Coordinates of C-alpha atoms in Angstrom, one line a residue:
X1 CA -20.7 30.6 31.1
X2 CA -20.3 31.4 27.4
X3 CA -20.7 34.9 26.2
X4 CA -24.3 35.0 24.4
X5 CA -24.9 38.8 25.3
X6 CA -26.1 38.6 29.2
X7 CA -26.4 41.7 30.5
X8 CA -25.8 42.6 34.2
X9 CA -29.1 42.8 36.5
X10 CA -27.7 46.2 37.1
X11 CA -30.1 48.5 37.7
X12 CA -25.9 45.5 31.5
X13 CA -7.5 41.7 9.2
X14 CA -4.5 42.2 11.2
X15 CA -3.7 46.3 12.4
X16 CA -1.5 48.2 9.4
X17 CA -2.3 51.3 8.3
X18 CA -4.8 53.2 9.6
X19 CA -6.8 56.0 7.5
X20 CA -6.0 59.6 9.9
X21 CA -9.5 62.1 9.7
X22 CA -8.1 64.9 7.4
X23 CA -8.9 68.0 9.3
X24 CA -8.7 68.5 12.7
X25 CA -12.5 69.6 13.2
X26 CA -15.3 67.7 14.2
X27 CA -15.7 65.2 11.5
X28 CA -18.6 64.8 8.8
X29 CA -21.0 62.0 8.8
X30 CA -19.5 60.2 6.7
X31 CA -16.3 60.0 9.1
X32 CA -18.5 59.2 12.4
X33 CA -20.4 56.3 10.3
X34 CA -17.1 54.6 9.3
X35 CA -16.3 55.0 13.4
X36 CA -19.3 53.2 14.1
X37 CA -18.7 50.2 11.9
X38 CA -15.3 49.7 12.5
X39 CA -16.4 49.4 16.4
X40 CA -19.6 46.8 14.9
X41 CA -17.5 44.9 12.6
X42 CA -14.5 45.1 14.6
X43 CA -12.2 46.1 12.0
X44 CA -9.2 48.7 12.3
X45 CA -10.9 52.8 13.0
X46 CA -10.0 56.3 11.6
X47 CA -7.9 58.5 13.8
X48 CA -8.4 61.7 14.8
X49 CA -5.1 64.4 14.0
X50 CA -2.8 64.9 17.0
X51 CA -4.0 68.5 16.2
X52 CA -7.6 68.1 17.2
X53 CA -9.3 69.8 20.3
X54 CA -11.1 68.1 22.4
X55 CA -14.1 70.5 21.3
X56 CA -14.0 68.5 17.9
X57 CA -13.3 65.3 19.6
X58 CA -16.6 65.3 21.6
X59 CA -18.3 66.8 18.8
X60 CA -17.4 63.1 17.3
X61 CA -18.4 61.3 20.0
X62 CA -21.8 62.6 20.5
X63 CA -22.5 61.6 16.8
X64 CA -20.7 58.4 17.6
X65 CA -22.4 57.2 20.5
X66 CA -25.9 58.1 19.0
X67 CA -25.2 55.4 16.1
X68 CA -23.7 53.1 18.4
X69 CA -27.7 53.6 20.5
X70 CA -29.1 51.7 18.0
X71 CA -27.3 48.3 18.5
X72 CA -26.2 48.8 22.2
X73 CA -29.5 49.9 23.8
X74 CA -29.9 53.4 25.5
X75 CA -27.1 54.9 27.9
X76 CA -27.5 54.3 31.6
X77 CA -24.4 56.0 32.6
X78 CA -21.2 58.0 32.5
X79 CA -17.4 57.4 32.4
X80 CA -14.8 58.7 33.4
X81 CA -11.0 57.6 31.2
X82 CA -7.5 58.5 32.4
X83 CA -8.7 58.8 35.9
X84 CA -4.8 58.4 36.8
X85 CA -1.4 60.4 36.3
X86 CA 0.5 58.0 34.9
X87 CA -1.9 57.3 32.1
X88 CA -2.6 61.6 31.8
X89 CA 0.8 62.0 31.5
X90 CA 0.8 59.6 28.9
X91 CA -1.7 61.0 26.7
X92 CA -1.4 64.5 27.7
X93 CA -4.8 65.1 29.5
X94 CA -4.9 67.8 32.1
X95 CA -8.1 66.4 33.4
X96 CA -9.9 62.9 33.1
X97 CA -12.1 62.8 29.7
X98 CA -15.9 61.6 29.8
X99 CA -17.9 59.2 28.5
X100 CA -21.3 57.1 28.3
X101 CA -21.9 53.7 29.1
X102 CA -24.7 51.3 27.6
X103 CA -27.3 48.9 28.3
X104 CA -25.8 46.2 26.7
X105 CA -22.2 46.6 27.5
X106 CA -22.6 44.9 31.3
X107 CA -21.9 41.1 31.5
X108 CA -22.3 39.4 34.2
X109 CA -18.6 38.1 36.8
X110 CA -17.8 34.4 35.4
X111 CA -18.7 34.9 32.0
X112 CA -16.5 33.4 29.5
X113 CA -15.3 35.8 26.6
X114 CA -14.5 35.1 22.7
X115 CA -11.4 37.1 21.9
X116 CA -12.0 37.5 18.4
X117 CA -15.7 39.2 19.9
X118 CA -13.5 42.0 21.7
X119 CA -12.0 43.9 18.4
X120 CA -9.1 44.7 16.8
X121 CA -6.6 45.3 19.5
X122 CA -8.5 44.0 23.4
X123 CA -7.3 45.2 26.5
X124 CA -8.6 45.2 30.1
X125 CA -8.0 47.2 32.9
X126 CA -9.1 47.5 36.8
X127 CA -12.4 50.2 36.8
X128 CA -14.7 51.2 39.7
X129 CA -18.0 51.6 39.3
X130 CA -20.9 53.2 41.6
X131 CA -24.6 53.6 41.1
X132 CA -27.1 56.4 42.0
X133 CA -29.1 56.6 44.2
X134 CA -31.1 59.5 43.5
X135 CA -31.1 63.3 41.9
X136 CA -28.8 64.7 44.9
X137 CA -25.8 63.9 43.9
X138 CA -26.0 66.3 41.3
X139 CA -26.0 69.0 43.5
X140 CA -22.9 67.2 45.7
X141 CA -19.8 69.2 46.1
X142 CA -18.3 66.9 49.1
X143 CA -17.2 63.7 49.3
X144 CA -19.5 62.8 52.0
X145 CA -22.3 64.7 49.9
X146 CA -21.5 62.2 46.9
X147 CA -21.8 58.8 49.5
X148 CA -25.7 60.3 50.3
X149 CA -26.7 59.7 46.7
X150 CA -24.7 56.4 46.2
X151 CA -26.2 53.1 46.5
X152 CA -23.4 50.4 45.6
X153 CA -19.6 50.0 44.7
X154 CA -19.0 47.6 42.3
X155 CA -15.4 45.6 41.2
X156 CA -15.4 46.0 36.9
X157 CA -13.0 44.8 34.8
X158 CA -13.3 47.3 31.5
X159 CA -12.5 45.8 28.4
X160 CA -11.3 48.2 25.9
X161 CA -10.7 48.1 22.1
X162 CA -8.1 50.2 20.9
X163 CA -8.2 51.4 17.4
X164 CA -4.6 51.5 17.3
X165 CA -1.5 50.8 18.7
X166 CA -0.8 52.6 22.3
X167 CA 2.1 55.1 20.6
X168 CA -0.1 55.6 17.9
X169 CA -3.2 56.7 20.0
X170 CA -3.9 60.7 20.7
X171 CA -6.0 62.1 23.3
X172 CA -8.8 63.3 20.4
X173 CA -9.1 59.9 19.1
X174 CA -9.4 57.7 22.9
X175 CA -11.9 61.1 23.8
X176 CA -14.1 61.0 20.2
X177 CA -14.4 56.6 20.4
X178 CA -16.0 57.4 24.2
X179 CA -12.8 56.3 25.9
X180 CA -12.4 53.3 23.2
X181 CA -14.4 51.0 25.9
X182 CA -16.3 48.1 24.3
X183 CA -18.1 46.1 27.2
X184 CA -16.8 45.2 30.8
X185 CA -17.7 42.7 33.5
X186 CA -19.3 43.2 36.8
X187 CA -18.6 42.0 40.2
X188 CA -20.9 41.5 43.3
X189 CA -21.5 45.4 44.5
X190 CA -21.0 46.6 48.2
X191 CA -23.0 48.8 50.2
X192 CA -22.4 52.3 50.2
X193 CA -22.0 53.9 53.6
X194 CA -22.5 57.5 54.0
X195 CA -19.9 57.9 56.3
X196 CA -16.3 59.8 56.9
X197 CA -14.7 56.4 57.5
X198 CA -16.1 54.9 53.7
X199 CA -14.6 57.7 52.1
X200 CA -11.0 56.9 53.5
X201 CA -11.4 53.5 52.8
X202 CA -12.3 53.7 49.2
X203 CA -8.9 56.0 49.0
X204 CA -7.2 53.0 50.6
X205 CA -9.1 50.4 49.7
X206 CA -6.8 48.1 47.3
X207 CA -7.6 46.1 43.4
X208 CA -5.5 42.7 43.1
X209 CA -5.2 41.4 39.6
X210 CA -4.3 37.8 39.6
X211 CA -4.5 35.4 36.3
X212 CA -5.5 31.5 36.5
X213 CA -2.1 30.5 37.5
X214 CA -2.2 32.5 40.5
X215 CA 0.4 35.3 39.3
X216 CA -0.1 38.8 40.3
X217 CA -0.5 40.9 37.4
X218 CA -1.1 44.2 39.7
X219 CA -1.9 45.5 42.3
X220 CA -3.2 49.2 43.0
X221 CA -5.0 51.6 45.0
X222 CA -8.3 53.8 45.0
X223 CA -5.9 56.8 45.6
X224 CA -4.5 56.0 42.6
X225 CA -7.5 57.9 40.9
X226 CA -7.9 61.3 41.6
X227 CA -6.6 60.7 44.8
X228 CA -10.1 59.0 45.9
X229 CA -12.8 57.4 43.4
X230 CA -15.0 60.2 44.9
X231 CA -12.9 62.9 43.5
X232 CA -13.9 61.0 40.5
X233 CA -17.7 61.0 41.3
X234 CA -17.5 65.0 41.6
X235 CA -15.2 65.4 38.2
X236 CA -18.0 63.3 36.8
X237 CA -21.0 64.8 37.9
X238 CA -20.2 68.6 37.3
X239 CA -19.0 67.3 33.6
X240 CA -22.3 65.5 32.7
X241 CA -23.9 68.8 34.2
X242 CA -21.8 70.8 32.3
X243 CA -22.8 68.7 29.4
X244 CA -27.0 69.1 29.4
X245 CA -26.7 65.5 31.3
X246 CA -28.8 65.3 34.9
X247 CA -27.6 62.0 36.8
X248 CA -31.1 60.4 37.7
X249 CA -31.3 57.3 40.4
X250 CA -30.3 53.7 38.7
X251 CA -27.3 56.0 36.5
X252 CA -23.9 53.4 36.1
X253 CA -20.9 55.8 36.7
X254 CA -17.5 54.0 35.7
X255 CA -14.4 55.8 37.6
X256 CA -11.5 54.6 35.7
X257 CA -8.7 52.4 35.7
X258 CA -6.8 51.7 38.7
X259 CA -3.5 51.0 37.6
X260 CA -2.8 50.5 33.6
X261 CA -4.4 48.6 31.4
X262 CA -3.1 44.6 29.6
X263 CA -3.4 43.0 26.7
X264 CA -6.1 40.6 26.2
X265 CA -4.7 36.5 25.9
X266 CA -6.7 34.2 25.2
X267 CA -6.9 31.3 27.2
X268 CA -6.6 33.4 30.6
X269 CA -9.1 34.1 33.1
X270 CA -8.6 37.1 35.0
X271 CA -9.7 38.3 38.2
X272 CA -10.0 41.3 39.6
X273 CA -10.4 41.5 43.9
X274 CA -11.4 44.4 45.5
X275 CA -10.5 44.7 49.2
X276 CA -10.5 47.3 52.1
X277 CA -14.1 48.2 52.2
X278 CA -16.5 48.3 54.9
X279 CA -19.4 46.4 53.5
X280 CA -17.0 43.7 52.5
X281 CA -14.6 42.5 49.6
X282 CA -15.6 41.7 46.2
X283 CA -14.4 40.2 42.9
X284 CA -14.9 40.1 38.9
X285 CA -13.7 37.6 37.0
X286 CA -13.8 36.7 32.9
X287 CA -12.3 33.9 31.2
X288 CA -11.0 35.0 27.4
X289 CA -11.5 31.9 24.8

């Protein structure tokens, strides 16, 4: 299948050097709308000072996101980026940062990808995603509590753009480009059970990241974020909250990366297999052209 913008039935040049936003504040308009068509045009993005708080840097995304509504449909969901320690402790982050996620960023397992469609510098990484199931989980404060108001879990490969280099990258600029995600691909979900035994298994439930010639790229556990993707759930939910955002039934929530994220190659299909769960295993695969 060749990419031609299908959504998920889900409840869907070179780099050199980059322009830094002068003051460490949340930027003007005329800063946010040069964001935005860097991300459209796929061209190389203003970064925000190592200086700037994360006040400022969600300042920017809020403006961002609301010009990227107008291409990529309205949000259905949240996100949640550096999920795990070893990529906090790369960036800095004492806590995961948060995100929304869009209509049209949801393609469908099997879908075949033009590189030169994914940006400036494409990477993908292992993600987790759940849906809701209706208005309780806002009030959740226990894993068990968060499974009640789940419907699915669903293997996702994100696909990230990053506007620079890694060593170039500060926690402002990943937190004001909403977690520099550009689209991702979606597996076959699995049944949510409400159940003590579901939420040990998603902690030990494993991803296996395997390209077309049958190498294994990673492999990593739901532990690996937060300690369980339902720590993730309740970090998500009280943030959104915190935020003026009320999770409403059909909401997308991505967990983050289990593992670390690789560079895009074209000419490699990767798949993603998620294994360990109750309702059965699943898989996400994408092809890069």
């Amino acid at each position: 299948m060749t990419y031609r913008m299908r959504l998920v039935p889900v409840v869907a040049a070179a780099l050199t050097l980059l322009p830094t936003i002068a003051a460490a504040a949340c930027p003007d308009a005329k800063t946010i709308d040069a964001m935005a068509q860097a991300f459209f045009k796929k061209t190389p993005a203003p970064l925000l000072p190592s200086d700037a708080s994360l006040d400022d840097a969600y300042c920017a995304q809020k403006k961002y996101v609301a010009l990227l509504s107008r291409d990529l449909g309205k949000v259905v969901g949240y996100k949640a980026g550096l999920t795990n320690k070893p990529l906090q402790e790369r960036f800095g982050a004492k806590e995961p940062l948060f995100g929304v996620m869009f209509a049209q960023q949801f393609l469908a397992s099997g879908i075949s990808v033009d590189t030169q469609w994914l940006g400036v510098r494409p990477q993908y990484e292992a993600d987790l995603i759940v849906t809701v199931k209706d208005e309780r989980i806002n009030e959740a404060r226990t894993p068990v509590e968060a499974l009640r108001s789940l419907s699915e879990v669903f293997p996702y490969i994100e696909i990230l753009d990053l506007p620079a280099e890694v060593k170039s990258l500060n926690l402002a600029t990943i937190a004001a480009y909403d977690i520099v995600s550009r689209s991702g691909v979606m597996g076959k979900g699995i049944p949510v059970q409400a159940t003590a035994e579901f939420v040990e298994a998603l902690a030990n439930m494993e991803s296996t990241t395997t390209d077309d010639t049958g190498r294994v790229i990673q492999i990593a556990k739901g532990s690996d974020i937060l300690g369980n993707p339902l720590n993730v759930v309740l970090w998500l939910t009280r943030f959104a909250n915190a935020q003026g955002y009320r999770l409403r039934a059909g909401d997308v929530l991505s967990l983050g990366a289990m593992g670390r994220f690789y560079a895009v190659e074209a000419g490699r299909t990767i798949k993603i297999r998620y294994t360990g769960l109750p309702g059965g295993d699943s898989e996400a695969v994408v092809t890069f052209r």
